[in-house]
């Protein structure tokens, strides 16, 4: 898979390795899962690494704790659930 970069608000360039992302960046990436197939593909590629799956699992637990007030669609949650699974 080639290098893929996403621009975030404030024109920050996001590194391609999810382990170098801040928690804010990870949240923004997760929110994109229902609208950006490239992000799904990118995270699926990196989710083969246990440390990435663990970070995604932590994010998913936090989203679940927020319940309906968390700003993530059901599609994004489903993708996260699949990506975080061992």
PDB file of N, CA and C in Angstrom:
ATOM      1  N   UNK A   1       0.854  -1.172   0.000  1.00  0.00           N
ATOM      2  CA  UNK A   1       0.000   0.000   0.000  1.00  0.00           C
ATOM      3  C   UNK A   1       0.898   1.231   0.000  1.00  0.00           C
ATOM      4  N   UNK A   2       0.602   2.182  -0.838  1.00  0.00           N
ATOM      5  CA  UNK A   2       1.408   3.395  -0.938  1.00  0.00           C
ATOM      6  C   UNK A   2       1.182   4.336   0.227  1.00  0.00           C
ATOM      7  N   UNK A   3       2.008   5.357   0.283  1.00  0.00           N
ATOM      8  CA  UNK A   3       1.885   6.367   1.327  1.00  0.00           C
ATOM      9  C   UNK A   3       0.613   7.180   1.098  1.00  0.00           C
ATOM     10  N   UNK A   4      -0.199   7.283   2.108  1.00  0.00           N
ATOM     11  CA  UNK A   4      -1.431   8.064   2.028  1.00  0.00           C
ATOM     12  C   UNK A   4      -1.401   9.064   3.174  1.00  0.00           C
ATOM     13  N   UNK A   5      -1.706  10.308   2.889  1.00  0.00           N
ATOM     14  CA  UNK A   5      -1.732  11.343   3.931  1.00  0.00           C
ATOM     15  C   UNK A   5      -3.064  12.084   3.867  1.00  0.00           C
ATOM     16  N   UNK A   6      -3.526  12.494   5.012  1.00  0.00           N
ATOM     17  CA  UNK A   6      -4.782  13.231   5.084  1.00  0.00           C
ATOM     18  C   UNK A   6      -4.531  14.589   5.705  1.00  0.00           C
ATOM     19  N   UNK A   7      -5.167  15.593   5.161  1.00  0.00           N
ATOM     20  CA  UNK A   7      -5.097  16.927   5.767  1.00  0.00           C
ATOM     21  C   UNK A   7      -6.179  17.041   6.828  1.00  0.00           C
ATOM     22  N   UNK A   8      -5.827  17.627   7.929  1.00  0.00           N
ATOM     23  CA  UNK A   8      -6.762  17.819   9.026  1.00  0.00           C
ATOM     24  C   UNK A   8      -7.030  19.303   9.190  1.00  0.00           C
ATOM     25  N   UNK A   9      -8.077  19.650   9.928  1.00  0.00           N
ATOM     26  CA  UNK A   9      -8.330  21.071  10.186  1.00  0.00           C
ATOM     27  C   UNK A   9      -7.066  21.744  10.708  1.00  0.00           C
ATOM     28  N   UNK A  10      -6.802  22.921  10.259  1.00  0.00           N
ATOM     29  CA  UNK A  10      -5.584  23.625  10.638  1.00  0.00           C
ATOM     30  C   UNK A  10      -4.420  23.263   9.741  1.00  0.00           C
ATOM     31  N   UNK A  11      -4.701  22.572   8.645  1.00  0.00           N
ATOM     32  CA  UNK A  11      -3.693  22.199   7.655  1.00  0.00           C
ATOM     33  C   UNK A  11      -2.546  21.372   8.222  1.00  0.00           C
ATOM     34  N   UNK A  12      -2.836  20.536   9.207  1.00  0.00           N
ATOM     35  CA  UNK A  12      -1.804  19.633   9.719  1.00  0.00           C
ATOM     36  C   UNK A  12      -1.768  18.392   8.844  1.00  0.00           C
ATOM     37  N   UNK A  13      -0.590  17.942   8.513  1.00  0.00           N
ATOM     38  CA  UNK A  13      -0.430  16.745   7.700  1.00  0.00           C
ATOM     39  C   UNK A  13      -0.284  15.553   8.631  1.00  0.00           C
ATOM     40  N   UNK A  14      -1.069  14.535   8.416  1.00  0.00           N
ATOM     41  CA  UNK A  14      -1.091  13.367   9.283  1.00  0.00           C
ATOM     42  C   UNK A  14      -0.104  12.325   8.780  1.00  0.00           C
ATOM     43  N   UNK A  15       0.736  11.831   9.664  1.00  0.00           N
ATOM     44  CA  UNK A  15       1.684  10.772   9.327  1.00  0.00           C
ATOM     45  C   UNK A  15       0.909   9.529   8.900  1.00  0.00           C
ATOM     46  N   UNK A  16       1.543   8.672   8.138  1.00  0.00           N
ATOM     47  CA  UNK A  16       0.855   7.477   7.662  1.00  0.00           C
ATOM     48  C   UNK A  16       0.818   6.363   8.698  1.00  0.00           C
ATOM     49  N   UNK A  17       1.602   6.435   9.770  1.00  0.00           N
ATOM     50  CA  UNK A  17       1.628   5.380  10.783  1.00  0.00           C
ATOM     51  C   UNK A  17       0.702   5.748  11.938  1.00  0.00           C
ATOM     52  N   UNK A  18      -0.392   4.991  12.133  1.00  0.00           N
ATOM     53  CA  UNK A  18      -1.338   5.318  13.198  1.00  0.00           C
ATOM     54  C   UNK A  18      -0.717   5.342  14.595  1.00  0.00           C
ATOM     55  N   UNK A  19       0.393   4.671  14.800  1.00  0.00           N
ATOM     56  CA  UNK A  19       1.026   4.679  16.119  1.00  0.00           C
ATOM     57  C   UNK A  19       1.650   6.038  16.435  1.00  0.00           C
ATOM     58  N   UNK A  20       1.888   6.850  15.429  1.00  0.00           N
ATOM     59  CA  UNK A  20       2.461   8.177  15.675  1.00  0.00           C
ATOM     60  C   UNK A  20       1.381   9.253  15.783  1.00  0.00           C
ATOM     61  N   UNK A  21       0.121   8.876  15.621  1.00  0.00           N
ATOM     62  CA  UNK A  21      -0.975   9.835  15.686  1.00  0.00           C
ATOM     63  C   UNK A  21      -1.300  10.174  17.135  1.00  0.00           C
ATOM     64  N   UNK A  22      -1.715  11.404  17.346  1.00  0.00           N
ATOM     65  CA  UNK A  22      -2.235  11.777  18.662  1.00  0.00           C
ATOM     66  C   UNK A  22      -3.617  11.134  18.807  1.00  0.00           C
ATOM     67  N   UNK A  23      -4.136  11.159  20.026  1.00  0.00           N
ATOM     68  CA  UNK A  23      -5.470  10.603  20.236  1.00  0.00           C
ATOM     69  C   UNK A  23      -6.502  11.390  19.437  1.00  0.00           C
ATOM     70  N   UNK A  24      -6.314  12.689  19.345  1.00  0.00           N
ATOM     71  CA  UNK A  24      -7.218  13.541  18.554  1.00  0.00           C
ATOM     72  C   UNK A  24      -7.206  13.109  17.086  1.00  0.00           C
ATOM     73  N   UNK A  25      -5.997  12.856  16.553  1.00  0.00           N
ATOM     74  CA  UNK A  25      -5.886  12.402  15.165  1.00  0.00           C
ATOM     75  C   UNK A  25      -6.578  11.059  14.972  1.00  0.00           C
ATOM     76  N   UNK A  26      -6.403  10.160  15.938  1.00  0.00           N
ATOM     77  CA  UNK A  26      -7.034   8.848  15.849  1.00  0.00           C
ATOM     78  C   UNK A  26      -8.552   8.979  15.858  1.00  0.00           C
ATOM     79  N   UNK A  27      -9.073   9.869  16.690  1.00  0.00           N
ATOM     80  CA  UNK A  27     -10.521  10.115  16.725  1.00  0.00           C
ATOM     81  C   UNK A  27     -11.018  10.649  15.387  1.00  0.00           C
ATOM     82  N   UNK A  28     -10.274  11.582  14.806  1.00  0.00           N
ATOM     83  CA  UNK A  28     -10.677  12.135  13.509  1.00  0.00           C
ATOM     84  C   UNK A  28     -10.641  11.054  12.432  1.00  0.00           C
ATOM     85  N   UNK A  29      -9.626  10.210  12.468  1.00  0.00           N
ATOM     86  CA  UNK A  29      -9.535   9.123  11.491  1.00  0.00           C
ATOM     87  C   UNK A  29     -10.710   8.168  11.656  1.00  0.00           C
ATOM     88  N   UNK A  30     -11.049   7.834  12.896  1.00  0.00           N
ATOM     89  CA  UNK A  30     -12.168   6.925  13.147  1.00  0.00           C
ATOM     90  C   UNK A  30     -13.485   7.526  12.676  1.00  0.00           C
ATOM     91  N   UNK A  31     -13.646   8.823  12.849  1.00  0.00           N
ATOM     92  CA  UNK A  31     -14.871   9.482  12.400  1.00  0.00           C
ATOM     93  C   UNK A  31     -14.996   9.455  10.880  1.00  0.00           C
ATOM     94  N   UNK A  32     -13.866   9.308  10.186  1.00  0.00           N
ATOM     95  CA  UNK A  32     -13.872   9.267   8.719  1.00  0.00           C
ATOM     96  C   UNK A  32     -14.223   7.887   8.169  1.00  0.00           C
ATOM     97  N   UNK A  33     -14.284   6.871   9.024  1.00  0.00           N
ATOM     98  CA  UNK A  33     -14.443   5.501   8.544  1.00  0.00           C
ATOM     99  C   UNK A  33     -15.734   5.265   7.772  1.00  0.00           C
ATOM    100  N   UNK A  34     -16.765   6.043   8.045  1.00  0.00           N
ATOM    101  CA  UNK A  34     -18.025   5.822   7.327  1.00  0.00           C
ATOM    102  C   UNK A  34     -18.091   6.559   5.996  1.00  0.00           C
ATOM    103  N   UNK A  35     -17.115   7.433   5.720  1.00  0.00           N
ATOM    104  CA  UNK A  35     -17.168   8.214   4.480  1.00  0.00           C
ATOM    105  C   UNK A  35     -15.924   8.100   3.611  1.00  0.00           C
ATOM    106  N   UNK A  36     -14.858   7.515   4.118  1.00  0.00           N
ATOM    107  CA  UNK A  36     -13.598   7.489   3.375  1.00  0.00           C
ATOM    108  C   UNK A  36     -13.057   6.066   3.299  1.00  0.00           C
ATOM    109  N   UNK A  37     -13.268   5.413   2.162  1.00  0.00           N
ATOM    110  CA  UNK A  37     -12.805   4.036   1.976  1.00  0.00           C
ATOM    111  C   UNK A  37     -11.292   3.923   2.085  1.00  0.00           C
ATOM    112  N   UNK A  38     -10.577   4.999   1.731  1.00  0.00           N
ATOM    113  CA  UNK A  38      -9.112   4.959   1.851  1.00  0.00           C
ATOM    114  C   UNK A  38      -8.690   4.847   3.308  1.00  0.00           C
ATOM    115  N   UNK A  39      -9.420   5.516   4.203  1.00  0.00           N
ATOM    116  CA  UNK A  39      -9.080   5.435   5.622  1.00  0.00           C
ATOM    117  C   UNK A  39      -9.374   4.036   6.154  1.00  0.00           C
ATOM    118  N   UNK A  40     -10.479   3.442   5.719  1.00  0.00           N
ATOM    119  CA  UNK A  40     -10.792   2.068   6.124  1.00  0.00           C
ATOM    120  C   UNK A  40      -9.664   1.142   5.685  1.00  0.00           C
ATOM    121  N   UNK A  41      -9.261   1.270   4.430  1.00  0.00           N
ATOM    122  CA  UNK A  41      -8.187   0.452   3.874  1.00  0.00           C
ATOM    123  C   UNK A  41      -6.870   0.690   4.630  1.00  0.00           C
ATOM    124  N   UNK A  42      -6.574   1.941   4.897  1.00  0.00           N
ATOM    125  CA  UNK A  42      -5.332   2.305   5.577  1.00  0.00           C
ATOM    126  C   UNK A  42      -5.290   1.711   6.988  1.00  0.00           C
ATOM    127  N   UNK A  43      -6.363   1.887   7.745  1.00  0.00           N
ATOM    128  CA  UNK A  43      -6.378   1.351   9.103  1.00  0.00           C
ATOM    129  C   UNK A  43      -6.418  -0.173   9.100  1.00  0.00           C
ATOM    130  N   UNK A  44      -7.098  -0.770   8.133  1.00  0.00           N
ATOM    131  CA  UNK A  44      -7.114  -2.236   8.035  1.00  0.00           C
ATOM    132  C   UNK A  44      -5.709  -2.764   7.783  1.00  0.00           C
ATOM    133  N   UNK A  45      -4.960  -2.070   6.950  1.00  0.00           N
ATOM    134  CA  UNK A  45      -3.578  -2.463   6.661  1.00  0.00           C
ATOM    135  C   UNK A  45      -2.736  -2.422   7.943  1.00  0.00           C
ATOM    136  N   UNK A  46      -2.879  -1.368   8.725  1.00  0.00           N
ATOM    137  CA  UNK A  46      -2.084  -1.220   9.947  1.00  0.00           C
ATOM    138  C   UNK A  46      -2.638  -2.036  11.113  1.00  0.00           C
ATOM    139  N   UNK A  47      -3.905  -2.418  11.059  1.00  0.00           N
ATOM    140  CA  UNK A  47      -4.510  -3.183  12.153  1.00  0.00           C
ATOM    141  C   UNK A  47      -3.988  -4.615  12.222  1.00  0.00           C
ATOM    142  N   UNK A  48      -3.135  -4.995  11.293  1.00  0.00           N
ATOM    143  CA  UNK A  48      -2.479  -6.299  11.403  1.00  0.00           C
ATOM    144  C   UNK A  48      -1.466  -6.268  12.543  1.00  0.00           C
ATOM    145  N   UNK A  49      -1.098  -5.068  12.990  1.00  0.00           N
ATOM    146  CA  UNK A  49      -0.151  -4.900  14.099  1.00  0.00           C
ATOM    147  C   UNK A  49      -0.929  -4.864  15.423  1.00  0.00           C
ATOM    148  N   UNK A  50      -0.546  -5.705  16.379  1.00  0.00           N
ATOM    149  CA  UNK A  50      -1.278  -5.762  17.654  1.00  0.00           C
ATOM    150  C   UNK A  50      -1.358  -4.418  18.374  1.00  0.00           C
ATOM    151  N   UNK A  51      -0.298  -3.617  18.311  1.00  0.00           N
ATOM    152  CA  UNK A  51      -0.315  -2.341  19.028  1.00  0.00           C
ATOM    153  C   UNK A  51      -1.329  -1.370  18.422  1.00  0.00           C
ATOM    154  N   UNK A  52      -1.551  -1.454  17.123  1.00  0.00           N
ATOM    155  CA  UNK A  52      -2.568  -0.608  16.480  1.00  0.00           C
ATOM    156  C   UNK A  52      -3.955  -1.099  16.880  1.00  0.00           C
ATOM    157  N   UNK A  53      -4.155  -2.416  16.877  1.00  0.00           N
ATOM    158  CA  UNK A  53      -5.451  -2.968  17.300  1.00  0.00           C
ATOM    159  C   UNK A  53      -5.769  -2.556  18.738  1.00  0.00           C
ATOM    160  N   UNK A  54      -4.759  -2.558  19.608  1.00  0.00           N
ATOM    161  CA  UNK A  54      -4.987  -2.154  21.002  1.00  0.00           C
ATOM    162  C   UNK A  54      -5.425  -0.688  21.084  1.00  0.00           C
ATOM    163  N   UNK A  55      -4.781   0.183  20.317  1.00  0.00           N
ATOM    164  CA  UNK A  55      -5.180   1.611  20.322  1.00  0.00           C
ATOM    165  C   UNK A  55      -6.611   1.766  19.816  1.00  0.00           C
ATOM    166  N   UNK A  56      -6.960   1.028  18.774  1.00  0.00           N
ATOM    167  CA  UNK A  56      -8.319   1.098  18.238  1.00  0.00           C
ATOM    168  C   UNK A  56      -9.324   0.554  19.247  1.00  0.00           C
ATOM    169  N   UNK A  57      -8.946  -0.502  19.970  1.00  0.00           N
ATOM    170  CA  UNK A  57      -9.838  -1.077  20.980  1.00  0.00           C
ATOM    171  C   UNK A  57     -10.084  -0.087  22.120  1.00  0.00           C
ATOM    172  N   UNK A  58      -9.044   0.635  22.542  1.00  0.00           N
ATOM    173  CA  UNK A  58      -9.206   1.657  23.588  1.00  0.00           C
ATOM    174  C   UNK A  58     -10.160   2.743  23.104  1.00  0.00           C
ATOM    175  N   UNK A  59      -9.968   3.190  21.873  1.00  0.00           N
ATOM    176  CA  UNK A  59     -10.853   4.211  21.312  1.00  0.00           C
ATOM    177  C   UNK A  59     -12.289   3.702  21.267  1.00  0.00           C
ATOM    178  N   UNK A  60     -12.472   2.470  20.845  1.00  0.00           N
ATOM    179  CA  UNK A  60     -13.816   1.897  20.763  1.00  0.00           C
ATOM    180  C   UNK A  60     -14.471   1.832  22.147  1.00  0.00           C
ATOM    181  N   UNK A  61     -13.717   1.460  23.170  1.00  0.00           N
ATOM    182  CA  UNK A  61     -14.266   1.429  24.534  1.00  0.00           C
ATOM    183  C   UNK A  61     -14.696   2.826  24.981  1.00  0.00           C
ATOM    184  N   UNK A  62     -13.888   3.824  24.670  1.00  0.00           N
ATOM    185  CA  UNK A  62     -14.247   5.200  25.036  1.00  0.00           C
ATOM    186  C   UNK A  62     -15.503   5.659  24.301  1.00  0.00           C
ATOM    187  N   UNK A  63     -15.603   5.303  23.031  1.00  0.00           N
ATOM    188  CA  UNK A  63     -16.797   5.657  22.249  1.00  0.00           C
ATOM    189  C   UNK A  63     -18.021   4.971  22.843  1.00  0.00           C
ATOM    190  N   UNK A  64     -17.879   3.677  23.179  1.00  0.00           N
ATOM    191  CA  UNK A  64     -18.997   2.941  23.770  1.00  0.00           C
ATOM    192  C   UNK A  64     -19.412   3.537  25.113  1.00  0.00           C
ATOM    193  N   UNK A  65     -18.428   3.998  25.893  1.00  0.00           N
ATOM    194  CA  UNK A  65     -18.740   4.627  27.182  1.00  0.00           C
ATOM    195  C   UNK A  65     -19.553   5.906  26.994  1.00  0.00           C
ATOM    196  N   UNK A  66     -19.282   6.633  25.917  1.00  0.00           N
ATOM    197  CA  UNK A  66     -20.028   7.868  25.629  1.00  0.00           C
ATOM    198  C   UNK A  66     -21.437   7.575  25.146  1.00  0.00           C
ATOM    199  N   UNK A  67     -21.634   6.399  24.579  1.00  0.00           N
ATOM    200  CA  UNK A  67     -22.953   6.013  24.093  1.00  0.00           C
ATOM    201  C   UNK A  67     -23.403   6.865  22.919  1.00  0.00           C
ATOM    202  N   UNK A  68     -24.670   7.229  22.929  1.00  0.00           N
ATOM    203  CA  UNK A  68     -25.266   7.959  21.806  1.00  0.00           C
ATOM    204  C   UNK A  68     -24.704   9.368  21.656  1.00  0.00           C
ATOM    205  N   UNK A  69     -24.058   9.889  22.690  1.00  0.00           N
ATOM    206  CA  UNK A  69     -23.527  11.249  22.595  1.00  0.00           C
ATOM    207  C   UNK A  69     -22.196  11.307  21.846  1.00  0.00           C
ATOM    208  N   UNK A  70     -21.557  10.162  21.621  1.00  0.00           N
ATOM    209  CA  UNK A  70     -20.284  10.144  20.887  1.00  0.00           C
ATOM    210  C   UNK A  70     -20.549  10.466  19.417  1.00  0.00           C
ATOM    211  N   UNK A  71     -19.739  11.337  18.821  1.00  0.00           N
ATOM    212  CA  UNK A  71     -19.984  11.767  17.437  1.00  0.00           C
ATOM    213  C   UNK A  71     -19.458  10.785  16.391  1.00  0.00           C
ATOM    214  N   UNK A  72     -19.859   9.518  16.510  1.00  0.00           N
ATOM    215  CA  UNK A  72     -19.423   8.497  15.560  1.00  0.00           C
ATOM    216  C   UNK A  72     -20.648   7.763  15.048  1.00  0.00           C
ATOM    217  N   UNK A  73     -20.715   7.571  13.745  1.00  0.00           N
ATOM    218  CA  UNK A  73     -21.854   6.870  13.159  1.00  0.00           C
ATOM    219  C   UNK A  73     -21.769   5.378  13.481  1.00  0.00           C
ATOM    220  N   UNK A  74     -22.870   4.696  13.283  1.00  0.00           N
ATOM    221  CA  UNK A  74     -22.894   3.248  13.491  1.00  0.00           C
ATOM    222  C   UNK A  74     -21.941   2.557  12.520  1.00  0.00           C
ATOM    223  N   UNK A  75     -21.836   3.061  11.306  1.00  0.00           N
ATOM    224  CA  UNK A  75     -20.912   2.473  10.323  1.00  0.00           C
ATOM    225  C   UNK A  75     -19.467   2.607  10.796  1.00  0.00           C
ATOM    226  N   UNK A  76     -19.108   3.776  11.315  1.00  0.00           N
ATOM    227  CA  UNK A  76     -17.749   3.979  11.828  1.00  0.00           C
ATOM    228  C   UNK A  76     -17.483   3.057  13.011  1.00  0.00           C
ATOM    229  N   UNK A  77     -18.457   2.910  13.888  1.00  0.00           N
ATOM    230  CA  UNK A  77     -18.302   2.007  15.037  1.00  0.00           C
ATOM    231  C   UNK A  77     -18.132   0.563  14.576  1.00  0.00           C
ATOM    232  N   UNK A  78     -18.882   0.159  13.564  1.00  0.00           N
ATOM    233  CA  UNK A  78     -18.760  -1.209  13.039  1.00  0.00           C
ATOM    234  C   UNK A  78     -17.374  -1.455  12.464  1.00  0.00           C
ATOM    235  N   UNK A  79     -16.872  -0.490  11.708  1.00  0.00           N
ATOM    236  CA  UNK A  79     -15.517  -0.617  11.163  1.00  0.00           C
ATOM    237  C   UNK A  79     -14.497  -0.729  12.295  1.00  0.00           C
ATOM    238  N   UNK A  80     -14.613   0.128  13.300  1.00  0.00           N
ATOM    239  CA  UNK A  80     -13.684   0.093  14.435  1.00  0.00           C
ATOM    240  C   UNK A  80     -13.743  -1.246  15.153  1.00  0.00           C
ATOM    241  N   UNK A  81     -14.941  -1.750  15.346  1.00  0.00           N
ATOM    242  CA  UNK A  81     -15.124  -3.034  16.012  1.00  0.00           C
ATOM    243  C   UNK A  81     -14.407  -4.142  15.244  1.00  0.00           C
ATOM    244  N   UNK A  82     -14.559  -4.141  13.943  1.00  0.00           N
ATOM    245  CA  UNK A  82     -13.911  -5.153  13.100  1.00  0.00           C
ATOM    246  C   UNK A  82     -12.399  -4.989  13.125  1.00  0.00           C
ATOM    247  N   UNK A  83     -11.914  -3.761  13.027  1.00  0.00           N
ATOM    248  CA  UNK A  83     -10.473  -3.504  12.983  1.00  0.00           C
ATOM    249  C   UNK A  83      -9.792  -3.796  14.317  1.00  0.00           C
ATOM    250  N   UNK A  84     -10.496  -3.600  15.423  1.00  0.00           N
ATOM    251  CA  UNK A  84      -9.901  -3.799  16.743  1.00  0.00           C
ATOM    252  C   UNK A  84      -9.907  -5.263  17.179  1.00  0.00           C
ATOM    253  N   UNK A  85     -10.678  -6.088  16.487  1.00  0.00           N
ATOM    254  CA  UNK A  85     -10.772  -7.503  16.863  1.00  0.00           C
ATOM    255  C   UNK A  85      -9.456  -8.226  16.593  1.00  0.00           C
ATOM    256  N   UNK A  86      -9.126  -9.140  17.484  1.00  0.00           N
ATOM    257  CA  UNK A  86      -7.892  -9.931  17.300  1.00  0.00           C
ATOM    258  C   UNK A  86      -8.063 -10.990  16.245  1.00  0.00           C
TER     259      UNK A  86
END
